[in-house]
Amino acid sequence: MAKKPRSASAVKTQSRPSSSAQAGNVDFKWLQLPLVVLAITAACYLPSLSNNYVNWDDTANITENPNLLLVGKGQSWINTLSNIFDLDRGNVIGNYNPLAILTFAVEKSLNGGEFSPELSHSIILLLHLLTVFMVMRLLWGMGFGRWGVLTGGLLFGIHPMRVESVAWASERKDVLFALFFFWALIYYVNWLKQRETGERSKRTYWIMLVLALLSCLSKVQAVALPLSMLALDYWFRRPMHFTLIWEKTPFWLLSIAFGLINLYTLSVQGSDNIAATYYSFPERLCIGAYSYCTYLYKALFPYPMSPLYSYPNKLPWEIYAAPAGFALVLAALVWAWKKGLRVWVFGFLFFTFNVMFVLQIFSAGQGFLADRFTYVAYFGLFAIAAYYVDLIQHQENAARKTYALLGSLTLVFGAWTIRQSSIWKDGYTLWSHVADRQAGGKEFSLLPYVNRGRYLLNERSDFEGALKDFSRAIELDPNNPEYWKSRGKAYFLMAGSEKYKNQKRELIEKAIREYTEAMTKPKITPQSKSDALVSRGAAYGTLGLIQQSLSDLTESIELDPNNKTAYANRAVAFLNLGQYERALADYEQCVRLDPANASMWYECGMMQRSLKKNEEAIKSLNFAIKLNPKDGLAYLERARAKAGFGNYTGAKEDYQEAQKRGIQLEPADIKVLQAAR
């Protein structure tokens, strides 16, 4: 049944059952395939472009990433690159994905130094479409027919398990690593064919090595690339020999290096040791087997789906039974190998190689499953489906059957994908979905309540809703200091709202009690306690208890000398005590720790001007204006500093800029402005 592949290469493969394209018109025929698939994929994900960032990793990776704060605001690209690619400064929550972070830097720079959710989601969709194109090109190179290539691309494009990787801005690293991953495999197929025909292949080898490096720099899952190459060796019927391993030596070394790098960054962040997931090693093997089997069945029926699959407090029986399911899969794979069912062996090898490192046997996350982990791995299973769609072409009424099959797939999976994408609209819809999914069973995770509460508090000022979620979390885990701190913040912000102005003192006192309670918890870390002291110090300051405030803020700095908020709040306390030099010292420390904070540069400049340090004030206010050119108060203060320095022409220009931005000048300012004229 095996045929010679479409390519002129002598490399043998399990040929597709049908091929309407001939070597002479491959390019023309090939270009017709992705256009249809990419159009359908883009249509399914078009609603996701209106999604916002979510309060789950998007802040750490994008909007509050310290390496991106000054991008587009005067920071040199040399500093940006050195920070992003540095192992210690560049890793985000223990993950070293510098190339993905670099794309966010470029995006921000091109967008005037600001992030745009719509732009971020547009870019990730574009990357997904490019990856789908690469997938289809790889299938074509492997010898699949037109309908098989179409099927594989369509499944990769709109299968609902893709959504987490495409609709979540932080997961740009998924599609970016996959783009280079499949591109490298395309070159690998070309390299195999070049070797067989005696063509020069060194250039191709170096290209795929560069692509492998780019993939590893995007996400650590790319370490499975040489194993995926071995799966392709099997597909192309290469004799199983040690040479197959030796020829991939640079790729093995690359995978080992990036594997060790990510183990290091995970250990530094503590992400490889999640307290909620302490299970024995045999139990972790059961969890890994269960994850493997779950990913398999979800390729056919992706339900239920959730952004977070929390670890259960007690493992259910099906997890303990999962190794039996894994053994059955392994036995079936051996049987398929003996029977010569090459597409099944290849598909399961590719799937297994690309999912084995993320089965959470060695924990590195908050959940034991994640839809995004299948983004590349499912290519193997989609290849099996693509092969059998090609087979249908040999049957009677083949076109009708194929249209019916692909039409049904597009309608069902397309609608499912659109619906699943809407879950990532914002933090509220995301965490409400997770909370609702957990509501019918045991409370496995409190993260949805805490994060939804924080979203309600910070984005909607919905104090009652936030308090309800924080109280729910405290009820279920009263020993977690973070939950008490969050509820304390809710009370503190309520006190500053006009809606609760008659309850201001009562609410601040409640906030103080919450912060104090948080500090009694044995789980609290020095950094967390430092944050609690900052918050309580601010609450004391609001009540006019300056000495208590100063005491808390000073203790906070002793616990965490890099707590920039503590310095900012202590500067205010010193101001209230009339200790201006000490206030200035704290503001200056603030800008050293947080050079992207325009407000702190403004405060620093204002204090320097008040102390008649006009030259220094001008420098500080220059930074404030560079970071926030719309701040009229910064222009006003710089005008005063310039006037104090004798630069009346410059002062006049800044006064006029301040007025353009709606700032009312005081009589003394008007007098200086008139004198400058």
GROMACS .gro file of N, CA and C in nm, residues 67-185:
model
  357
   67ASN      N    1   1.100   4.506   3.343
   67ASN     CA    2   1.188   4.520   3.227
   67ASN      C    3   1.121   4.591   3.109
   68LEU      N    4   0.990   4.613   3.121
   68LEU     CA    5   0.917   4.677   3.011
   68LEU      C    6   0.865   4.816   3.047
   69LEU      N    7   0.875   4.855   3.173
   69LEU     CA    8   0.814   4.979   3.218
   69LEU      C    9   0.868   5.102   3.145
   70LEU      N   10   0.999   5.104   3.117
   70LEU     CA   11   1.060   5.221   3.054
   70LEU      C   12   1.076   5.207   2.903
   71VAL      N   13   1.029   5.097   2.847
   71VAL     CA   14   1.037   5.079   2.702
   71VAL      C   15   0.948   5.183   2.634
   72GLY      N   16   1.004   5.250   2.535
   72GLY     CA   17   0.930   5.355   2.466
   72GLY      C   18   0.926   5.485   2.543
   73LYS      N   19   0.998   5.491   2.654
   73LYS     CA   20   0.999   5.613   2.737
   73LYS      C   21   1.141   5.658   2.768
   74GLY      N   22   1.230   5.632   2.674
   74GLY     CA   23   1.366   5.681   2.689
   74GLY      C   24   1.470   5.576   2.722
   75GLN      N   25   1.428   5.456   2.761
   75GLN     CA   26   1.526   5.353   2.795
   75GLN      C   27   1.593   5.300   2.668
   76SER      N   28   1.724   5.284   2.672
   76SER     CA   29   1.796   5.234   2.554
   76SER      C   30   1.766   5.087   2.532
   77TRP      N   31   1.775   5.045   2.406
   77TRP     CA   32   1.751   4.905   2.373
   77TRP      C   33   1.861   4.815   2.430
   78ILE      N   34   1.978   4.870   2.451
   78ILE     CA   35   2.086   4.789   2.512
   78ILE      C   36   2.046   4.748   2.653
   79ASN      N   37   1.993   4.844   2.730
   79ASN     CA   38   1.947   4.812   2.866
   79ASN      C   39   1.827   4.719   2.863
   80THR      N   40   1.736   4.743   2.771
   80THR     CA   41   1.617   4.658   2.761
   80THR      C   42   1.655   4.514   2.731
   81LEU      N   43   1.742   4.494   2.634
   81LEU     CA   44   1.783   4.359   2.596
   81LEU      C   45   1.861   4.290   2.706
   82SER      N   46   1.950   4.364   2.771
   82SER     CA   47   2.030   4.302   2.878
   82SER      C   48   1.941   4.260   2.995
   83ASN      N   49   1.838   4.338   3.024
   83ASN     CA   50   1.746   4.302   3.132
   83ASN      C   51   1.660   4.181   3.095
   84ILE      N   52   1.606   4.182   2.973
   84ILE     CA   53   1.515   4.076   2.931
   84ILE      C   54   1.586   3.941   2.922
   85PHE      N   55   1.711   3.940   2.873
   85PHE     CA   56   1.781   3.814   2.851
   85PHE      C   57   1.865   3.771   2.971
   86ASP      N   58   1.871   3.853   3.076
   86ASP     CA   59   1.942   3.814   3.198
   86ASP      C   60   1.863   3.705   3.271
   87LEU      N   61   1.932   3.601   3.320
   87LEU     CA   62   1.862   3.489   3.383
   87LEU      C   63   1.787   3.531   3.508
   88ASP      N   64   1.847   3.618   3.588
   88ASP     CA   65   1.785   3.658   3.714
   88ASP      C   66   1.682   3.769   3.695
   89ARG      N   67   1.717   3.871   3.619
   89ARG     CA   68   1.624   3.983   3.599
   89ARG      C   69   1.519   3.952   3.494
   90GLY      N   70   1.551   3.863   3.401
   90GLY     CA   71   1.463   3.841   3.288
   90GLY      C   72   1.356   3.737   3.307
   91ASN      N   73   1.370   3.648   3.406
   91ASN     CA   74   1.265   3.546   3.423
   91ASN      C   75   1.142   3.608   3.488
   92VAL      N   76   1.027   3.556   3.449
   92VAL     CA   77   0.899   3.606   3.499
   92VAL      C   78   0.827   3.491   3.569
   93ILE      N   79   0.804   3.505   3.698
   93ILE     CA   80   0.740   3.402   3.780
   93ILE      C   81   0.811   3.268   3.760
   94GLY      N   82   0.943   3.272   3.748
   94GLY     CA   83   1.020   3.150   3.734
   94GLY      C   84   1.034   3.100   3.592
   95ASN      N   85   0.971   3.165   3.496
   95ASN     CA   86   0.976   3.120   3.356
   95ASN      C   87   1.072   3.208   3.276
   96TYR      N   88   1.162   3.143   3.204
   96TYR     CA   89   1.258   3.217   3.121
   96TYR      C   90   1.212   3.209   2.977
   97ASN      N   91   1.142   3.315   2.931
   97ASN     CA   92   1.089   3.323   2.794
   97ASN      C   93   1.130   3.457   2.733
   98PRO      N   94   1.258   3.486   2.722
   98PRO     CA   95   1.301   3.621   2.685
   98PRO      C   96   1.253   3.668   2.548
   99LEU      N   97   1.245   3.577   2.451
   99LEU     CA   98   1.203   3.620   2.318
   99LEU      C   99   1.057   3.664   2.318
  100ALA      N  100   0.973   3.593   2.392
  100ALA     CA  101   0.832   3.633   2.403
  100ALA      C  102   0.821   3.770   2.469
  101ILE      N  103   0.898   3.792   2.576
  101ILE     CA  104   0.895   3.922   2.644
  101ILE      C  105   0.948   4.031   2.552
  102LEU      N  106   1.048   3.997   2.471
  102LEU     CA  107   1.102   4.096   2.377
  102LEU      C  108   0.995   4.142   2.278
  103THR      N  109   0.908   4.051   2.236
  103THR     CA  110   0.801   4.092   2.143
  103THR      C  111   0.707   4.193   2.208
  104PHE      N  112   0.685   4.178   2.339
  104PHE     CA  113   0.602   4.277   2.410
  104PHE      C  114   0.674   4.412   2.415
  105ALA      N  115   0.807   4.408   2.430
  105ALA     CA  116   0.885   4.532   2.432
  105ALA      C  117   0.875   4.604   2.297
  106VAL      N  118   0.889   4.528   2.190
  106VAL     CA  119   0.878   4.587   2.056
  106VAL      C  120   0.738   4.644   2.034
  107GLU      N  121   0.638   4.567   2.076
  107GLU     CA  122   0.499   4.612   2.063
  107GLU      C  123   0.477   4.744   2.136
  108LYS      N  124   0.528   4.753   2.259
  108LYS     CA  125   0.508   4.875   2.337
  108LYS      C  126   0.582   4.993   2.275
  109SER      N  127   0.702   4.968   2.227
  109SER     CA  128   0.782   5.074   2.165
  109SER      C  129   0.712   5.130   2.042
  110LEU      N  130   0.654   5.042   1.961
  110LEU     CA  131   0.585   5.085   1.839
  110LEU      C  132   0.451   5.152   1.868
  111ASN      N  133   0.401   5.131   1.990
  111ASN     CA  134   0.270   5.188   2.026
  111ASN      C  135   0.285   5.309   2.117
  112GLY      N  136   0.394   5.381   2.101
  112GLY     CA  137   0.412   5.505   2.175
  112GLY      C  138   0.440   5.487   2.322
  113GLY      N  139   0.501   5.374   2.360
  113GLY     CA  140   0.535   5.351   2.500
  113GLY      C  141   0.419   5.305   2.586
  114GLU      N  142   0.309   5.261   2.522
  114GLU     CA  143   0.192   5.215   2.596
  114GLU      C  144   0.150   5.077   2.545
  115PHE      N  145   0.088   5.000   2.635
  115PHE     CA  146   0.033   4.871   2.595
  115PHE      C  147  -0.112   4.886   2.553
  116SER      N  148  -0.152   4.806   2.457
  116SER     CA  149  -0.290   4.804   2.410
  116SER      C  150  -0.337   4.659   2.407
  117PRO      N  151  -0.441   4.624   2.486
  117PRO     CA  152  -0.490   4.486   2.483
  117PRO      C  153  -0.529   4.441   2.343
  118GLU      N  154  -0.592   4.530   2.267
  118GLU     CA  155  -0.635   4.494   2.132
  118GLU      C  156  -0.515   4.462   2.044
  119LEU      N  157  -0.409   4.541   2.056
  119LEU     CA  158  -0.288   4.515   1.978
  119LEU      C  159  -0.222   4.384   2.021
  120SER      N  160  -0.217   4.361   2.152
  120SER     CA  161  -0.156   4.237   2.204
  120SER      C  162  -0.230   4.115   2.152
  121HIS      N  163  -0.363   4.120   2.155
  121HIS     CA  164  -0.441   4.006   2.108
  121HIS      C  165  -0.435   3.992   1.956
  122SER      N  166  -0.421   4.102   1.885
  122SER     CA  167  -0.408   4.095   1.740
  122SER      C  168  -0.277   4.026   1.701
  123ILE      N  169  -0.171   4.058   1.775
  123ILE     CA  170  -0.041   3.998   1.745
  123ILE      C  171  -0.041   3.849   1.775
  124ILE      N  172  -0.101   3.810   1.887
  124ILE     CA  173  -0.103   3.667   1.920
  124ILE      C  174  -0.188   3.590   1.820
  125LEU      N  175  -0.295   3.650   1.770
  125LEU     CA  176  -0.375   3.583   1.667
  125LEU      C  177  -0.295   3.569   1.538
  126LEU      N  178  -0.221   3.673   1.501
  126LEU     CA  179  -0.137   3.665   1.382
  126LEU      C  180  -0.034   3.553   1.396
  127LEU      N  181   0.027   3.542   1.514
  127LEU     CA  182   0.124   3.435   1.537
  127LEU      C  183   0.059   3.298   1.528
  128HIS      N  184  -0.064   3.287   1.578
  128HIS     CA  185  -0.137   3.161   1.570
  128HIS      C  186  -0.163   3.124   1.424
  129LEU      N  187  -0.203   3.222   1.344
  129LEU     CA  188  -0.229   3.196   1.203
  129LEU      C  189  -0.102   3.153   1.131
  130LEU      N  190   0.010   3.214   1.165
  130LEU     CA  191   0.137   3.173   1.105
  130LEU      C  192   0.174   3.031   1.145
  131THR      N  193   0.144   2.997   1.271
  131THR     CA  194   0.173   2.861   1.319
  131THR      C  195   0.086   2.759   1.246
  132VAL      N  196  -0.041   2.791   1.227
  132VAL     CA  197  -0.130   2.703   1.151
  132VAL      C  198  -0.075   2.682   1.010
  133PHE      N  199  -0.027   2.789   0.948
  133PHE     CA  200   0.033   2.779   0.816
  133PHE      C  201   0.151   2.681   0.818
  134MET      N  202   0.238   2.692   0.920
  134MET     CA  203   0.354   2.603   0.931
  134MET      C  204   0.310   2.458   0.951
  135VAL      N  205   0.207   2.438   1.028
  135VAL     CA  206   0.155   2.303   1.050
  135VAL      C  207   0.110   2.241   0.918
  136MET      N  208   0.038   2.318   0.839
  136MET     CA  209  -0.010   2.268   0.711
  136MET      C  210   0.106   2.241   0.616
  137ARG      N  211   0.204   2.329   0.620
  137ARG     CA  212   0.323   2.308   0.533
  137ARG      C  213   0.398   2.183   0.575
  138LEU      N  214   0.405   2.156   0.703
  138LEU     CA  215   0.472   2.034   0.751
  138LEU      C  216   0.397   1.910   0.706
  139LEU      N  217   0.265   1.911   0.719
  139LEU     CA  218   0.185   1.797   0.675
  139LEU      C  219   0.204   1.773   0.525
  140TRP      N  220   0.207   1.880   0.449
  140TRP     CA  221   0.229   1.868   0.305
  140TRP      C  222   0.365   1.804   0.277
  141GLY      N  223   0.467   1.849   0.348
  141GLY     CA  224   0.600   1.793   0.330
  141GLY      C  225   0.610   1.648   0.372
  142MET      N  226   0.523   1.607   0.466
  142MET     CA  227   0.523   1.469   0.512
  142MET      C  228   0.450   1.376   0.415
  143GLY      N  229   0.386   1.431   0.313
  143GLY     CA  230   0.321   1.350   0.213
  143GLY      C  231   0.171   1.338   0.225
  144PHE      N  232   0.110   1.418   0.310
  144PHE     CA  233  -0.036   1.414   0.322
  144PHE      C  234  -0.101   1.478   0.200
  145GLY      N  235  -0.221   1.429   0.167
  145GLY     CA  236  -0.294   1.485   0.055
  145GLY      C  237  -0.365   1.614   0.091
  146ARG      N  238  -0.430   1.672  -0.009
  146ARG     CA  239  -0.491   1.803   0.009
  146ARG      C  240  -0.595   1.803   0.121
  147TRP      N  241  -0.681   1.704   0.122
  147TRP     CA  242  -0.784   1.702   0.225
  147TRP      C  243  -0.725   1.673   0.362
  148GLY      N  244  -0.620   1.596   0.366
  148GLY     CA  245  -0.554   1.570   0.494
  148GLY      C  246  -0.488   1.695   0.550
  149VAL      N  247  -0.420   1.769   0.462
  149VAL     CA  248  -0.357   1.894   0.503
  149VAL      C  249  -0.462   1.993   0.552
  150LEU      N  250  -0.572   2.001   0.479
  150LEU     CA  251  -0.681   2.090   0.518
  150LEU      C  252  -0.736   2.052   0.655
  151THR      N  253  -0.756   1.923   0.677
  151THR     CA  254  -0.810   1.875   0.805
  151THR      C  255  -0.715   1.904   0.920
  152GLY      N  256  -0.587   1.871   0.901
  152GLY     CA  257  -0.489   1.895   1.006
  152GLY      C  258  -0.479   2.042   1.042
  153GLY      N  259  -0.477   2.128   0.940
  153GLY     CA  260  -0.470   2.272   0.966
  153GLY      C  261  -0.594   2.324   1.035
  154LEU      N  262  -0.710   2.275   0.993
  154LEU     CA  263  -0.835   2.321   1.053
  154LEU      C  264  -0.844   2.280   1.200
  155LEU      N  265  -0.806   2.156   1.229
  155LEU     CA  266  -0.807   2.111   1.369
  155LEU      C  267  -0.710   2.192   1.453
  156PHE      N  268  -0.591   2.215   1.399
  156PHE     CA  269  -0.493   2.293   1.475
  156PHE      C  270  -0.540   2.437   1.495
  157GLY      N  271  -0.614   2.488   1.397
  157GLY     CA  272  -0.657   2.627   1.405
  157GLY      C  273  -0.770   2.653   1.500
  158ILE      N  274  -0.875   2.565   1.499
  158ILE     CA  275  -0.997   2.600   1.572
  158ILE      C  276  -1.037   2.500   1.680
  159HIS      N  277  -0.955   2.399   1.706
  159HIS     CA  278  -0.989   2.308   1.816
  159HIS      C  279  -0.999   2.389   1.946
  160PRO      N  280  -1.103   2.369   2.026
  160PRO     CA  281  -1.123   2.451   2.147
  160PRO      C  282  -1.006   2.448   2.246
  161MET      N  283  -0.927   2.341   2.244
  161MET     CA  284  -0.813   2.335   2.335
  161MET      C  285  -0.702   2.432   2.295
  162ARG      N  286  -0.717   2.500   2.180
  162ARG     CA  287  -0.621   2.604   2.138
  162ARG      C  288  -0.646   2.735   2.212
  163VAL      N  289  -0.769   2.753   2.262
  163VAL     CA  290  -0.813   2.887   2.305
  163VAL      C  291  -0.723   2.947   2.411
  164GLU      N  292  -0.684   2.869   2.510
  164GLU     CA  293  -0.603   2.924   2.620
  164GLU      C  294  -0.473   2.984   2.567
  165SER      N  295  -0.414   2.921   2.465
  165SER     CA  296  -0.288   2.970   2.409
  165SER      C  297  -0.307   3.095   2.323
  166VAL      N  298  -0.426   3.114   2.268
  166VAL     CA  299  -0.448   3.224   2.174
  166VAL      C  300  -0.522   3.342   2.237
  167ALA      N  301  -0.613   3.315   2.329
  167ALA     CA  302  -0.696   3.421   2.386
  167ALA      C  303  -0.637   3.482   2.513
  168TRP      N  304  -0.531   3.425   2.565
  168TRP     CA  305  -0.466   3.475   2.687
  168TRP      C  306  -0.337   3.545   2.645
  169ALA      N  307  -0.327   3.673   2.670
  169ALA     CA  308  -0.214   3.753   2.621
  169ALA      C  309  -0.080   3.699   2.670
  170SER      N  310  -0.074   3.653   2.794
  170SER     CA  311   0.053   3.602   2.849
  170SER      C  312   0.103   3.479   2.776
  171GLU      N  313   0.012   3.405   2.712
  171GLU     CA  314   0.053   3.282   2.646
  171GLU      C  315   0.101   3.304   2.503
  172ARG      N  316   0.141   3.427   2.473
  172ARG     CA  317   0.206   3.451   2.344
  172ARG      C  318   0.326   3.359   2.329
  173LYS      N  319   0.389   3.325   2.441
  173LYS     CA  320   0.505   3.237   2.435
  173LYS      C  321   0.470   3.101   2.376
  174ASP      N  322   0.347   3.056   2.395
  174ASP     CA  323   0.303   2.928   2.338
  174ASP      C  324   0.307   2.930   2.186
  175VAL      N  325   0.239   3.028   2.128
  175VAL     CA  326   0.231   3.033   1.982
  175VAL      C  327   0.364   3.072   1.920
  176LEU      N  328   0.444   3.151   1.993
  176LEU     CA  329   0.574   3.192   1.939
  176LEU      C  330   0.669   3.072   1.934
  177PHE      N  331   0.676   2.995   2.042
  177PHE     CA  332   0.764   2.879   2.041
  177PHE      C  333   0.716   2.777   1.939
  178ALA      N  334   0.584   2.762   1.925
  178ALA     CA  335   0.530   2.666   1.829
  178ALA      C  336   0.561   2.707   1.685
  179LEU      N  337   0.556   2.837   1.658
  179LEU     CA  338   0.586   2.886   1.524
  179LEU      C  339   0.726   2.843   1.481
  180PHE      N  340   0.826   2.869   1.566
  180PHE     CA  341   0.964   2.831   1.533
  180PHE      C  342   0.983   2.679   1.539
  181PHE      N  343   0.909   2.613   1.628
  181PHE     CA  344   0.917   2.468   1.644
  181PHE      C  345   0.877   2.398   1.513
  182PHE      N  346   0.760   2.431   1.461
  182PHE     CA  347   0.714   2.367   1.338
  182PHE      C  348   0.796   2.412   1.217
  183TRP      N  349   0.841   2.535   1.220
  183TRP     CA  350   0.926   2.584   1.112
  183TRP      C  351   1.056   2.502   1.108
  184ALA      N  352   1.113   2.475   1.225
  184ALA     CA  353   1.233   2.392   1.233
  184ALA      C  354   1.206   2.251   1.179
  185LEU      N  355   1.089   2.195   1.210
  185LEU     CA  356   1.056   2.060   1.162
  185LEU      C  357   1.038   2.058   1.009
   0.00000   0.00000   0.00000
